Short mmCIF file of C-alpha atoms in Angstrom, two decimals:
data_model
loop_
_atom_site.label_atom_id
_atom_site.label_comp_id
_atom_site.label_asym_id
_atom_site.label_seq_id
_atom_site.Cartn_x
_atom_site.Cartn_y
_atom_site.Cartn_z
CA UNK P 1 -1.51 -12.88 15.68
CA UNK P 2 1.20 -15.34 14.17
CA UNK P 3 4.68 -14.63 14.35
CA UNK P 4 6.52 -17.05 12.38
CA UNK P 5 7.98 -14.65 9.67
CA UNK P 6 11.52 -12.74 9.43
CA UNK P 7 10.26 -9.77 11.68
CA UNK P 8 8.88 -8.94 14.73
CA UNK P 9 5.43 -7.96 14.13
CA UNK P 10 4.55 -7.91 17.67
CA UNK P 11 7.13 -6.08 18.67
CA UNK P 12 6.92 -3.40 16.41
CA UNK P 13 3.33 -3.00 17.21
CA UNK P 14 3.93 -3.17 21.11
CA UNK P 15 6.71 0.23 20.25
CA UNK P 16 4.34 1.80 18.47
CA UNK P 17 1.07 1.09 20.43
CA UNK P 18 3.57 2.41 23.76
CA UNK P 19 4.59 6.08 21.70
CA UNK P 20 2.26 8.57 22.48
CA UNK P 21 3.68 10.87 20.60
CA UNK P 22 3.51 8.67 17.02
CA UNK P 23 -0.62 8.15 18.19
CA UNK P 24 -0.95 11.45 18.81
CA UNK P 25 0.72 12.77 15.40
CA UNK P 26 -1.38 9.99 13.92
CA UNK P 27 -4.53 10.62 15.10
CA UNK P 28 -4.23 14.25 13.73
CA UNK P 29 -3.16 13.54 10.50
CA UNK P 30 -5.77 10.55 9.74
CA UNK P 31 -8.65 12.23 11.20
CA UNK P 32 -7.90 15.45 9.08
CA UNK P 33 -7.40 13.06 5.80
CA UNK P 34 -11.10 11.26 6.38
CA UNK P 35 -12.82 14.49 6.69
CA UNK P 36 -11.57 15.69 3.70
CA UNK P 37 -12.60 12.58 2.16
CA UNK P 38 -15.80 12.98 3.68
CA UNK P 39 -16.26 16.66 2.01
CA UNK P 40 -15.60 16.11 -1.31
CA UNK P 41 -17.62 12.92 -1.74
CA UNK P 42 -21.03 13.90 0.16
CA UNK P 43 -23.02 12.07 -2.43
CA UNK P 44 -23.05 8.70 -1.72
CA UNK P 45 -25.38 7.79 -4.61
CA UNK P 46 -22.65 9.27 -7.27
CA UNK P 47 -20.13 8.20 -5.18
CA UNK P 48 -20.96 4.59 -5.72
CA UNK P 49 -21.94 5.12 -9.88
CA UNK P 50 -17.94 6.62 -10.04
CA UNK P 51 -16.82 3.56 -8.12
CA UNK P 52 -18.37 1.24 -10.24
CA UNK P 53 -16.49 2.85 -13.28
CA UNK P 54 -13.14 2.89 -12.04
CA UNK P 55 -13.35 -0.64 -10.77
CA UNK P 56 -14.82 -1.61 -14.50
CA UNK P 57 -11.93 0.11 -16.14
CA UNK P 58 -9.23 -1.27 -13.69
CA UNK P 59 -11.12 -5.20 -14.42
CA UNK P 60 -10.91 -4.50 -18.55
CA UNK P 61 -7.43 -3.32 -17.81
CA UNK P 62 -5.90 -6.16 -16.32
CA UNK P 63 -7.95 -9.01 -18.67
CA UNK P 64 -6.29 -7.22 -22.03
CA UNK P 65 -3.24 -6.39 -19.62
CA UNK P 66 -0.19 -8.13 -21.70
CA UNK P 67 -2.23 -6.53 -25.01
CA UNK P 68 -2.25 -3.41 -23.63
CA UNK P 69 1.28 -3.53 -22.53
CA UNK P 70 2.45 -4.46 -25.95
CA UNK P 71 0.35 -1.59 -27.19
CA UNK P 72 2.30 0.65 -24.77
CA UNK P 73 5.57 -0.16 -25.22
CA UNK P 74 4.84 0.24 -29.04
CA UNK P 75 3.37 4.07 -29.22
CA UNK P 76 6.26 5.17 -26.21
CA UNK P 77 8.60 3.88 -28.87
CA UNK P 78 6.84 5.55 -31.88
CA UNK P 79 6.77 8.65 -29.36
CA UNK P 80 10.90 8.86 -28.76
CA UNK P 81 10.30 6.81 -25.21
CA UNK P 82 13.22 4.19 -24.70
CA UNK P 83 10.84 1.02 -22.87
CA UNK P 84 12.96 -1.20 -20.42
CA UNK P 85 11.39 -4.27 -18.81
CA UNK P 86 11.94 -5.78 -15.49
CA UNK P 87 11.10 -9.15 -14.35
CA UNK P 88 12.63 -8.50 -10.79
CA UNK P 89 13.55 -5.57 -8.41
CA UNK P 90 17.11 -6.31 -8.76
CA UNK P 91 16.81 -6.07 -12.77
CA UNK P 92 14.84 -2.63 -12.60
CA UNK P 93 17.68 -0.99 -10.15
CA UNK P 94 20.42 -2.45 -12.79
CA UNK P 95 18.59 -0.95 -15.69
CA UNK P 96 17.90 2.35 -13.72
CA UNK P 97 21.29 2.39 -12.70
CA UNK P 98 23.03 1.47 -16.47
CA UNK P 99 21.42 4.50 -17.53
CA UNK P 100 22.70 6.91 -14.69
CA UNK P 101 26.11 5.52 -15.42
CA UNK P 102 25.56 6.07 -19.35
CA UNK P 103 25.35 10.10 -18.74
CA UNK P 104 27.94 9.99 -16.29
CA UNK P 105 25.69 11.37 -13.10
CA UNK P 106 26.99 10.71 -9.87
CA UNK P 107 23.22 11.91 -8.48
CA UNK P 108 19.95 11.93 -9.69
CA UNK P 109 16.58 13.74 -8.57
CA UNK P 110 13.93 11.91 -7.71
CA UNK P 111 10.10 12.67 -7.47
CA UNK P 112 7.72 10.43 -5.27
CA UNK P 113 7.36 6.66 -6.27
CA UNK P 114 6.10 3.57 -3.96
CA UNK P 115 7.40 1.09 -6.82
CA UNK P 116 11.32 2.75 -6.53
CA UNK P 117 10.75 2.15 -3.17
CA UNK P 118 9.54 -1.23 -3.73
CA UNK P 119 13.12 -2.06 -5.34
CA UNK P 120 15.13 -0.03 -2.50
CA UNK P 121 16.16 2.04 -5.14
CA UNK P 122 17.95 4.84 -2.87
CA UNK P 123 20.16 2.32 -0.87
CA UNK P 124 21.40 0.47 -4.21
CA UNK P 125 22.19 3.91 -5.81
CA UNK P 126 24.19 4.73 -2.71
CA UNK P 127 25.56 1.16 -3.17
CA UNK P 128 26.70 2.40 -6.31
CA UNK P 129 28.35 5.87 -5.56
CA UNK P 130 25.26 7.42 -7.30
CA UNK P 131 23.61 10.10 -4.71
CA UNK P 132 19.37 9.92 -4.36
CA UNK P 133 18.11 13.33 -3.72
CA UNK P 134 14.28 13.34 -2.62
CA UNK P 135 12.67 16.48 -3.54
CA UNK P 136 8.66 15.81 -2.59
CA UNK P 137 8.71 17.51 0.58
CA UNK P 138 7.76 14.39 2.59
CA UNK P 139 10.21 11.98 0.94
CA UNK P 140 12.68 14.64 2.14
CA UNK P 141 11.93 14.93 5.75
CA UNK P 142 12.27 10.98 6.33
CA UNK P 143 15.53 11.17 3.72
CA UNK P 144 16.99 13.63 6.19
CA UNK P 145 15.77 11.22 8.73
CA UNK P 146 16.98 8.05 7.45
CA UNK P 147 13.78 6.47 7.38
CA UNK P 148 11.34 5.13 5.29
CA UNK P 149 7.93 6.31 4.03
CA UNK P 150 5.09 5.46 6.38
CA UNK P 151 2.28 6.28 4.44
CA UNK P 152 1.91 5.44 1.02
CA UNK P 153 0.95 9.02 -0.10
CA UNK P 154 1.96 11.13 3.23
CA UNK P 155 5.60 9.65 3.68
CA UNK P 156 6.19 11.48 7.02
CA UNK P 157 3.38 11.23 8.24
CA UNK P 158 4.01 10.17 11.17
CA UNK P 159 5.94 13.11 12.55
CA UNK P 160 4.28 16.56 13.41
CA UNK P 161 6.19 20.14 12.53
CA UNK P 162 7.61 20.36 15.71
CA UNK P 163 9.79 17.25 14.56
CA UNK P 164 10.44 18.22 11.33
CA UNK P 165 11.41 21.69 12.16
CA UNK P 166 14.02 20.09 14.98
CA UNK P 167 15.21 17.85 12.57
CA UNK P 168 15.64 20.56 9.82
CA UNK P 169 17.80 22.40 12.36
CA UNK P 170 19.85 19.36 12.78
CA UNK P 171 20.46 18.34 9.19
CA UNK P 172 20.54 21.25 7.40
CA UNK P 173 23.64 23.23 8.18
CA UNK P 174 22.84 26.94 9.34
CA UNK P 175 18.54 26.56 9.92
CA UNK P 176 17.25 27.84 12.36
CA UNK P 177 14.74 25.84 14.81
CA UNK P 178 10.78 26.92 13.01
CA UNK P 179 7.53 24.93 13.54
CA UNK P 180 5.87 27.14 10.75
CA UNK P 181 4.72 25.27 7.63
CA UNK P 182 5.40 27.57 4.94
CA UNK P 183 8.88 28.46 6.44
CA UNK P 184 9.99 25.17 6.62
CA UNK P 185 8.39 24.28 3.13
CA UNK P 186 10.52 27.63 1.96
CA UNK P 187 13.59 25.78 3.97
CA UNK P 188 13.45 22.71 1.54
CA UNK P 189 12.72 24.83 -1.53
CA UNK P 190 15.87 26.84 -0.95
CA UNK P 191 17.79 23.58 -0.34
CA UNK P 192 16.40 21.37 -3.36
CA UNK P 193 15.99 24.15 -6.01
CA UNK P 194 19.42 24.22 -7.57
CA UNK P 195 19.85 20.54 -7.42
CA UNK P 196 16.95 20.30 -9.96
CA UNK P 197 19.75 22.07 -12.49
CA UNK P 198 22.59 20.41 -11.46
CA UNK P 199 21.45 16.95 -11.90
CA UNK P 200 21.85 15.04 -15.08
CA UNK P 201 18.80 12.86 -14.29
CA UNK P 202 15.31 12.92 -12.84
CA UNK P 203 13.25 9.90 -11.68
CA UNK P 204 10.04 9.57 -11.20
CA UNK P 205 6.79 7.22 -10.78
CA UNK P 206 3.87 7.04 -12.84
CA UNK P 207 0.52 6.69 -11.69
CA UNK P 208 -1.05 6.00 -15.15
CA UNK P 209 0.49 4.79 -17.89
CA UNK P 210 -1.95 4.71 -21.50
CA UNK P 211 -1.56 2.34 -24.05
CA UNK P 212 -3.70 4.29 -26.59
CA UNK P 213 -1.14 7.03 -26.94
CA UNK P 214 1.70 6.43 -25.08
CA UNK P 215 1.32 9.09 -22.04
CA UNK P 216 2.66 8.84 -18.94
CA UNK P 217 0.78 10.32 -16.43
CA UNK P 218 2.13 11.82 -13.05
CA UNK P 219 -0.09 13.34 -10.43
CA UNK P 220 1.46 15.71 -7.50
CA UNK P 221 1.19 18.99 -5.71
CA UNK P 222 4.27 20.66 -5.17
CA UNK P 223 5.60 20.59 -8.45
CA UNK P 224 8.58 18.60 -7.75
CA UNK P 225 7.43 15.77 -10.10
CA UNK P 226 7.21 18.29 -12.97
CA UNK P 227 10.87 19.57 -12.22
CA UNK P 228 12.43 16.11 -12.07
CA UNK P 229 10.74 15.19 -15.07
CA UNK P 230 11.73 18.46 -17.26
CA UNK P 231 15.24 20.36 -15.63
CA UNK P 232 17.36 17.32 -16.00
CA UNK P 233 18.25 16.15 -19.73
CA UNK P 234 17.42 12.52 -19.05
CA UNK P 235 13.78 10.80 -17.30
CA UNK P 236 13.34 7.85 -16.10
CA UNK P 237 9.91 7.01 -15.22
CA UNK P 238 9.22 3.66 -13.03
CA UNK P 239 6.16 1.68 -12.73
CA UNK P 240 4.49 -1.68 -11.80
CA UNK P 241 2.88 -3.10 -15.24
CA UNK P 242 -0.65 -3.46 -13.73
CA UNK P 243 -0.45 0.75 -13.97
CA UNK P 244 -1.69 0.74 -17.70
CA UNK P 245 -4.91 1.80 -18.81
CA UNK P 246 -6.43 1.05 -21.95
CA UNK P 247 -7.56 4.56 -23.76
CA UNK P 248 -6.77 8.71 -22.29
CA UNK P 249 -10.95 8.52 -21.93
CA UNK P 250 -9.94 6.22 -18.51
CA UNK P 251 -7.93 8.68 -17.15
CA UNK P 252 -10.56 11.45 -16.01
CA UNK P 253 -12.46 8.60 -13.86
CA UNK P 254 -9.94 7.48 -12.03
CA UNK P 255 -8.19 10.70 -11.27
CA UNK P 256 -11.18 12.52 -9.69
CA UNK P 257 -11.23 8.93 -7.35
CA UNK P 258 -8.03 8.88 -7.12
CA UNK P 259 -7.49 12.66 -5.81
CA UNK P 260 -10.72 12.99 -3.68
CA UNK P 261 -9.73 9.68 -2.17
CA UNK P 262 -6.25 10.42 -1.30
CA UNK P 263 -6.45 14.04 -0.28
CA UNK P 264 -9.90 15.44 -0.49
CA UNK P 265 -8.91 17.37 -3.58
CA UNK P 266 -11.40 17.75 -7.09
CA UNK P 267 -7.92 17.82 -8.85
CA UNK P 268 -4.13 18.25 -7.56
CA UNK P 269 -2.62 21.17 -8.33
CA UNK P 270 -0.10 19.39 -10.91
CA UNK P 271 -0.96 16.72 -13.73
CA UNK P 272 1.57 15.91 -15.64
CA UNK P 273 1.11 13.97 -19.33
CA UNK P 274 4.79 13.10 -20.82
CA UNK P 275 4.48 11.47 -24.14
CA UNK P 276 7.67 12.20 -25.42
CA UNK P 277 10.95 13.31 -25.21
CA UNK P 278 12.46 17.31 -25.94
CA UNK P 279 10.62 17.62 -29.68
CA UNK P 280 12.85 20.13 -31.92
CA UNK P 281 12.08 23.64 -31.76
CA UNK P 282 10.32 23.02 -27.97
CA UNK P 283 12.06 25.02 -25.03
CA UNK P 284 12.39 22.52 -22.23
CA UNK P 285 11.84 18.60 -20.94
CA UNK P 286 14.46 16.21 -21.24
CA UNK P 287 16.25 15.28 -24.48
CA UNK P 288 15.92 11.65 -23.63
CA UNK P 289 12.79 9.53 -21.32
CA UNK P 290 12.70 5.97 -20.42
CA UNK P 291 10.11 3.80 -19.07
CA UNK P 292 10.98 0.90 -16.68
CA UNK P 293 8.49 -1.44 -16.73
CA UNK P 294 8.71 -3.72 -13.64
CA UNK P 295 6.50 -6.78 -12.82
CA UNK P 296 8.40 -8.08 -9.05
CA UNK P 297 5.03 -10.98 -8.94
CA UNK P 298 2.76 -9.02 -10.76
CA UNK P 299 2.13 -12.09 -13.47
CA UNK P 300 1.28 -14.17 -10.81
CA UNK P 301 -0.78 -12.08 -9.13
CA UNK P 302 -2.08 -11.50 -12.03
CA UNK P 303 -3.13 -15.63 -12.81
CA UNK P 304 -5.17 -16.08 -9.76
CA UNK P 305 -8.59 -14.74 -10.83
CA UNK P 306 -9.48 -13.47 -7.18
CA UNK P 307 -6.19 -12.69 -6.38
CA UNK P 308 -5.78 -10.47 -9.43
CA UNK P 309 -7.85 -7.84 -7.58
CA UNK P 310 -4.96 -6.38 -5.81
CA UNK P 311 -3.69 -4.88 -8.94
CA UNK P 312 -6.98 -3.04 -9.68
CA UNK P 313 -5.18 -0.77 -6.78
CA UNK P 314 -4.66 2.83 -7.70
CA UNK P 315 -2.59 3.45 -4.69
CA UNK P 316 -4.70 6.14 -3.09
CA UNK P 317 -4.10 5.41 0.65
CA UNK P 318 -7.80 5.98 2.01
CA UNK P 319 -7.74 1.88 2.78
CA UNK P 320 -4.79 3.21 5.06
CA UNK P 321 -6.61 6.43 6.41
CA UNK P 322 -9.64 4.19 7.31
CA UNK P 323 -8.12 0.87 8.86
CA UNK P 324 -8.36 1.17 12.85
CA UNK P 325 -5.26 -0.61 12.91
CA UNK P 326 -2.65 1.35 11.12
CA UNK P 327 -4.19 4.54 12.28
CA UNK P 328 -3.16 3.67 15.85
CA UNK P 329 0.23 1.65 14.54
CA UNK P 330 1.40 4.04 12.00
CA UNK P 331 3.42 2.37 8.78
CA UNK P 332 6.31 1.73 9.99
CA UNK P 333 5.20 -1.38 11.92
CA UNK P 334 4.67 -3.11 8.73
CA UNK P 335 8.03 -3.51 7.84
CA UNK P 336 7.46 -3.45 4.27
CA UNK P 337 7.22 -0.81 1.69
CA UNK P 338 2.87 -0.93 1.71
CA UNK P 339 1.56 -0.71 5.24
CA UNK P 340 -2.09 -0.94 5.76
CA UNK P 341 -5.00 -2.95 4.43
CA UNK P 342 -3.25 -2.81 0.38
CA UNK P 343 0.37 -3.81 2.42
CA UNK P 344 -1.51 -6.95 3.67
CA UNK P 345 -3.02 -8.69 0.49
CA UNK P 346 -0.20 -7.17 -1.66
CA UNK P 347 3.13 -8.33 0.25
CA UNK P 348 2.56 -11.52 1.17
CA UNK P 349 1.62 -12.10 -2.56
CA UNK P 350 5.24 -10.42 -3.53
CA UNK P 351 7.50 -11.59 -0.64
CA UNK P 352 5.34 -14.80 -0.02
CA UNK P 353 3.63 -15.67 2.83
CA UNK P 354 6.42 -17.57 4.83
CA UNK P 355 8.19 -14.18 4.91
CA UNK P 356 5.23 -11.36 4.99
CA UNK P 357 1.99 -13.79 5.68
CA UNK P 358 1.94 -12.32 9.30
CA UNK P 359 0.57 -9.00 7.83
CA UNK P 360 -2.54 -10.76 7.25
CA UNK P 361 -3.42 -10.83 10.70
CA UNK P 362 -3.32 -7.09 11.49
CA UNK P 363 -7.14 -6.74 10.47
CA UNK P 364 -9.88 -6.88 12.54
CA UNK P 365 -12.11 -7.77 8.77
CA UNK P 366 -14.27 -4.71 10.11
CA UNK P 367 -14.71 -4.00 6.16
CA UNK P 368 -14.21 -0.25 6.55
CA UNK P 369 -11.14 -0.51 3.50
CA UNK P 370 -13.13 -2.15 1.03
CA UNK P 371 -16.43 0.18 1.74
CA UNK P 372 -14.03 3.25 0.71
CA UNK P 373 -11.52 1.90 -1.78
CA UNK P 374 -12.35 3.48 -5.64
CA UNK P 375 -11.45 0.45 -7.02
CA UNK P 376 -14.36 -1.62 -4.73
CA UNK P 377 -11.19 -4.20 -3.56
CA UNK P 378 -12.61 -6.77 -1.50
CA UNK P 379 -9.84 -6.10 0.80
CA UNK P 380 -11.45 -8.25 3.62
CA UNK P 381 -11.94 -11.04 1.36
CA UNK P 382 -8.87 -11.41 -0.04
CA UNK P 383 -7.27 -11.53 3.35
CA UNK P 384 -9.07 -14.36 3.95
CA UNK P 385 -8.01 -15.92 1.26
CA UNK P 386 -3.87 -15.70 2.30
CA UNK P 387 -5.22 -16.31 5.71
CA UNK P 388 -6.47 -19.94 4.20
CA UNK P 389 -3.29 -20.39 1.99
CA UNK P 390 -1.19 -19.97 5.25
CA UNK P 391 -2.70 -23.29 6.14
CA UNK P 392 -3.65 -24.94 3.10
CA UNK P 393 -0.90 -27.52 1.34
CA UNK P 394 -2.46 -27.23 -1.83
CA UNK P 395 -2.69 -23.85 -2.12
CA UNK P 396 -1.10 -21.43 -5.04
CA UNK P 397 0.57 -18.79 -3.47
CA UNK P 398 3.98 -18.41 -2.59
CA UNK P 399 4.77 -20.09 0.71
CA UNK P 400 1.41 -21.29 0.98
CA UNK P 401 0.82 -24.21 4.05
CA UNK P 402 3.75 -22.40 6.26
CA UNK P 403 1.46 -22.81 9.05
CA UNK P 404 -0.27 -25.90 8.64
CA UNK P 405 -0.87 -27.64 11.79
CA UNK P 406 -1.87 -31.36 12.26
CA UNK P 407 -3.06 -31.02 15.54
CA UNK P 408 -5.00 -27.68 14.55
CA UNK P 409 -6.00 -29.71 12.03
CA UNK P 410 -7.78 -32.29 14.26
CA UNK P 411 -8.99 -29.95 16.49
CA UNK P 412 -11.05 -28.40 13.56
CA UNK P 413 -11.98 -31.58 11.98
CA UNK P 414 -13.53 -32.35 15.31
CA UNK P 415 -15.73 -28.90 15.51
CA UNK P 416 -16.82 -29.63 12.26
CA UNK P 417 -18.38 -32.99 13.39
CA UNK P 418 -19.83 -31.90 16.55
CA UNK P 419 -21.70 -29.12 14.25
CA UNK P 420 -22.60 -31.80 11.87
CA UNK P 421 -24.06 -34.08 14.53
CA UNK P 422 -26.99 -32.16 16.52
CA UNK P 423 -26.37 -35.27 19.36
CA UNK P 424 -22.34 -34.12 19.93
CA UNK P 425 -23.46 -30.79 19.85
CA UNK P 426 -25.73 -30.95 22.60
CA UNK P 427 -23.13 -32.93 24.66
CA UNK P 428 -20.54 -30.77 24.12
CA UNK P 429 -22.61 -27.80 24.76
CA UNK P 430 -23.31 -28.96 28.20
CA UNK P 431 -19.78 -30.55 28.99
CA UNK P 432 -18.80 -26.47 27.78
CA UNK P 433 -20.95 -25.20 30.52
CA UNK P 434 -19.97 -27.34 33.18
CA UNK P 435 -16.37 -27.61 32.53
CA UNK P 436 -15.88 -24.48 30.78
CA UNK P 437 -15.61 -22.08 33.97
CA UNK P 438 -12.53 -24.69 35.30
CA UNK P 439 -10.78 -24.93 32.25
CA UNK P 440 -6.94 -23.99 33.31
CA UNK P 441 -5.44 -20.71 31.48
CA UNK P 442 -3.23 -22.60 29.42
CA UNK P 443 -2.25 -22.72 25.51
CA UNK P 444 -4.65 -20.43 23.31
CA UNK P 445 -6.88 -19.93 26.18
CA UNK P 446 -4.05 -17.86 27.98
CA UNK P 447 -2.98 -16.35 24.74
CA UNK P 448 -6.88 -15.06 24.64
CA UNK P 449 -7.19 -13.87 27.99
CA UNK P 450 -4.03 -12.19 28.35
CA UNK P 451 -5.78 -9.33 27.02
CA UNK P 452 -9.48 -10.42 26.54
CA UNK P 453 -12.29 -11.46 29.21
CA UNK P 454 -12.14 -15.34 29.94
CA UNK P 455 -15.03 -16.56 27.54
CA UNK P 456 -18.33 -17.14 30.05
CA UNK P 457 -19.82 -20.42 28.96
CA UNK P 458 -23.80 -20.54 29.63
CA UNK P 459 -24.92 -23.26 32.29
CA UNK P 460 -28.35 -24.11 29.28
CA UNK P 461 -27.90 -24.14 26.00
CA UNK P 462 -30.19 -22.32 23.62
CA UNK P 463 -32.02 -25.32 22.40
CA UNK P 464 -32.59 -26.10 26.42
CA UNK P 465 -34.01 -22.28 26.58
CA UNK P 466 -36.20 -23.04 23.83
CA UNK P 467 -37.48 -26.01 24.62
CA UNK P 468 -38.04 -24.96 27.94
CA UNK P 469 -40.27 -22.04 26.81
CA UNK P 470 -42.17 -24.92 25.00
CA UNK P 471 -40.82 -24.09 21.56
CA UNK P 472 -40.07 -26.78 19.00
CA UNK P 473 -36.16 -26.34 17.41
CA UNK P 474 -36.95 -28.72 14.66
#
C-alpha cells in the first residue's frame, strides 16, 4: 500500500484495525445487511436477468446523458421547478446557500444526501451563520457526534445503541441513558419534529431524477425525506447529473435493485415523486422547489469510455457490505465522503489520484463488489485501471504518473525480458533458488515480510520437474 497522498491511509487503517469495539459493531451490522441481501434475492437466475436491465438502462442513460439533461431541466421548468447548475462543489454550496439567504432562514432541514456531503455542505452553511439540522436518524447520531457518515446508506454505522444511547444522554439536554431502539428513535422524533415547522427550507437528495416528466424521485424509510421536502415552503433538491434516467418506465427496475441491494427490502417504506411545486387548490408541499444540478468531474468521468462506468452507480452500498476490507476498517478510514469499493474508483477520479490514488490499493481484487453490484460495475477492473494511471505518464486522469518510478521501471522492463527469453528464464529461475533463501530483508522484501511469510524459492524449477519425469515442455 502507497502512501504518497495528503492522508494517512495507513494510519487510519492501523486505528481502526486496533478498535475492537468499531470491528465488533461492524461485524454485526455487515453480516446482518448481507443476509438480508441474501433473502430477498434467492434466485440467482432472475437475479442476474434484473441486473442486466438496470445496467442497460444506467449504459443508455449516460450515452444520451447531456440530451437527457436538457430534457430535464426543460419539463422541471414547464413543471414550476427552478433548475440551477453546478460545475463545482463550491458553486452548488453558493447556489444552495443564495437561496437560503433569499427567504431569510437562518436554518434549514435536511434529509439524507451523499452528494451534499460531497460539497461539505453542513460546514459551509455553518460558515455562513445558516444552521444544518439532520433529521434521518443516522445523519443525526454522527451530527450530534461531530462526525461524518461512514457508510454510504447506514451513516452511523459504525456505532452500536449502547453508543448512541450514551451519546444521546450527553447531547441532548434532559435524556436519560436508554439502549432501546424504539426509545431512542422516539428521543430524536421528539427532538426533530417541530423543527420540520419551524424551518423555512428543506434539503434533500435525489436518487432518480426523470427526464421524461420531470420527477424527482426520493427513496427513504423514516419519513424524514418526505417532511423536509413538504413542511418547509421552499425545496431544494441536490444531485450529481449522472442521476437522470431517461423515461418513469426505468424507475421500477432499478428501485427493486436498488432497495433489495441496500437493505433487503421489496420496497422502502417511503417513495417520494416531486414534480412540482404547491399547485393551487392542493393542501401542502412547498410553494417553491429547486433542483441543483452538480457535475464536481462528472464530464470527465463521463469521456473515458471505461471510466464512465462509475456513474452507472446507484449508490446502494452492497459493494461496501461485501468488500472484506471496509467491513473490518469501517468508512471512516477512507477519508473521503465514499468509502469502500465505489469510494476507490470514484475519488481518485474526483480529487485525482495524487491526492486520493492511495484508495486504490485497499482491495484485495477478490471480485466480491462487482459479483453483487445491480449495476454489474467492473469494480475490480476499473481499479486496475487508476492503479496503471498512477504510473503511467501518458495517462488521462487527473494526477495520472504521480508514482512513476524509473528504477521500478527497469526492474519491470527486465521481468518482462526474462519471460520473453525461455534461456534468462531458466537462469534466473535457478540463480532464484540458490540465492533466493540468502537474499537480505531489505527494501520491498522487508516491506513483504513484515507481515507475510518470506517467499520459499524451489531448489528445481518446473521445467527441471518435467523434464525429469521424461516429459517434453515444448
Amino acid at each position: 500500500m502507497d502512501n504518497h497522498t495528503g492522508f494517512d491511509f495507513r494510519g487510519n487503517i492501523r486505528d481502526a484495525l486496533g478498535n475492537s469495539q468499531l470491528r465488533k459493531n461492524l461485524k454485526f451490522a455487515m453480516t446482518a445487511l448481507a443476509e438480508k441481501r441474501r433473502a430477498i434475492f434467492t434466485d440467482k437466475a432472475r437475479f442476474e436477468e434484473m441486473r442486466t436491465t438496470v445496467n442497460a438502462i444506467r449504459k443508455r442513460s449516460l450515452s444520451k446523458l447531456p440530451e437527457l439533461l436538457d430534457r430535464l431541466e426543460k419539463k422541471c421548468t414547464e413543471n414550476g421547478i427552478i433548475v440551477h447548475w453546478a460545475e463545482t462543489t463550491a458553486e452548488a454550496n453558493d447556489t444552495v446557500l443564495s437561496i437560503v439567504k433569499q427567504h431569510g432562514a437562518t436554518a434549514v432541514v435536511k434529509g439524507k444526501s451523499m452528494v451534499s456531503e460531497e460539497m461539505h455542505l453542513n460546514r459551509f452553511l455553518l460558515g455562513n451563520q445558516v444552521e444544518p439540522i439532520e433529521t434521518d436518524l443516522g445523519e443525526f447520531i454522527i451530527q450530534l457526534a461531530d462526525e461524518t457518515p461512514s457508510h454510504i446508506i447506514v451513516p452511523a454505522i459504525h456505532k452500536n445503541r449502547g453508543e448512541v444511547g450514551k451519546l444521546f444522554s450527553e447531547k441532548i439536554p434532559g435524556t436519560p441513558y436508554t439502549d432501546v431502539p424504539e426509545e431512542l428513535t422516539e428521543i430524536a422524533r421528539a427532538e426533530l419534529r417541530r423543527k420540520y415547522y419551524e424551518t423555512p427550507v428543506g434539503i434533500s437528495g435525489v436518487n432518480m431524477a426523470v427526464a421524461e416528466t420531470g420527477t424527482l424521485c426520493l427513496v427513504e424509510n423514516e419519513g424524514n425525506g418526505r417532511m423536509c421536502t413538504t413542511a418547509p415552503d421552499v425545496h431544494i433538491a441536490i444531485m450529481g447529473l449522472e442521476k437522470v434516467v431517461e423515461n418513469l418506465t426505468d424507475v421500477p427496475p432499478i428501485l427493486r435493485l436498488l432497495t433489495g441491494s441496500a437493505t433487503g427490502q421489496l420496497i422502502t417504506t417511503y417513495f417520494n415523486m416531486i414534480t412540482s411545486p404547491r399547485k393551487a387548490g392542493e393542501k401542502d408541499g412547498p410553494k417553491e422547489v429547486h433542483l441543483v444540478i452538480l457535475d464536481n468531474g462528472r464530464s470527465d468521468i463521463l469521456a473515458d469510455p471505461e471510466l464512465r462506468q462509475t456513474l452507472l452507480c446507484i449508490r446502494c452500498g452492497t459493494c461496501l457490505n461485501h468488500c472484506p476490507v471496509y467491513v473490518r476498517i469501517g468508512g471512516h478510514a477512507y477519508h473521503y465522503t465514499y468509502p469502500g469499493p465505489i469510494g476507490e474508483i470514484l475519488t481518485p477520479q474526483m480529487e485525482g489520484l495524487e491526492t486520493a490514488g492511495t484508495l486504490t490499493t485497499a482491495s484485495s481484487l477478490c471480485n466480491a463488489c462487482s459479483e453483487v453490484c445491480p449495476a454489474m460495475i467492473p469494480i475490480p477492473d476499473l481499479i486496475r485501471r487508476l492503479r496503471n494511471e498512477s504510473y503511467d505518464t501518458g495517462g488521462s486522469v487527473k494526477g495520472h504518473g504521480y508514482k512513476a518510478n524509473p528504477l521500478e521501471k527497469v526492474i519491470w522492463k527486465g521481468w518482462e525480458l526474462v519471460n520473453r527469453h525461455p534461456g534468462l528464464n531458466a537462469l534466473s529461475t535457478k540463480m532464484a533458488g540458490v540465492f533466493g533463501p540468502v537474499l537480505p530483508k531489505a527494501g520491498p522484501l522487508k516491506a513483504w515480510t513484515r507481515v507475510r511469510n518470506r517467499p520459499t524459492f524451489a531448489k528445481k524449477s518446473l521445467h527441471e520437474l518435467v523434464k525429469e519425469e521424461g516429459v517434453s515442455d515444448e
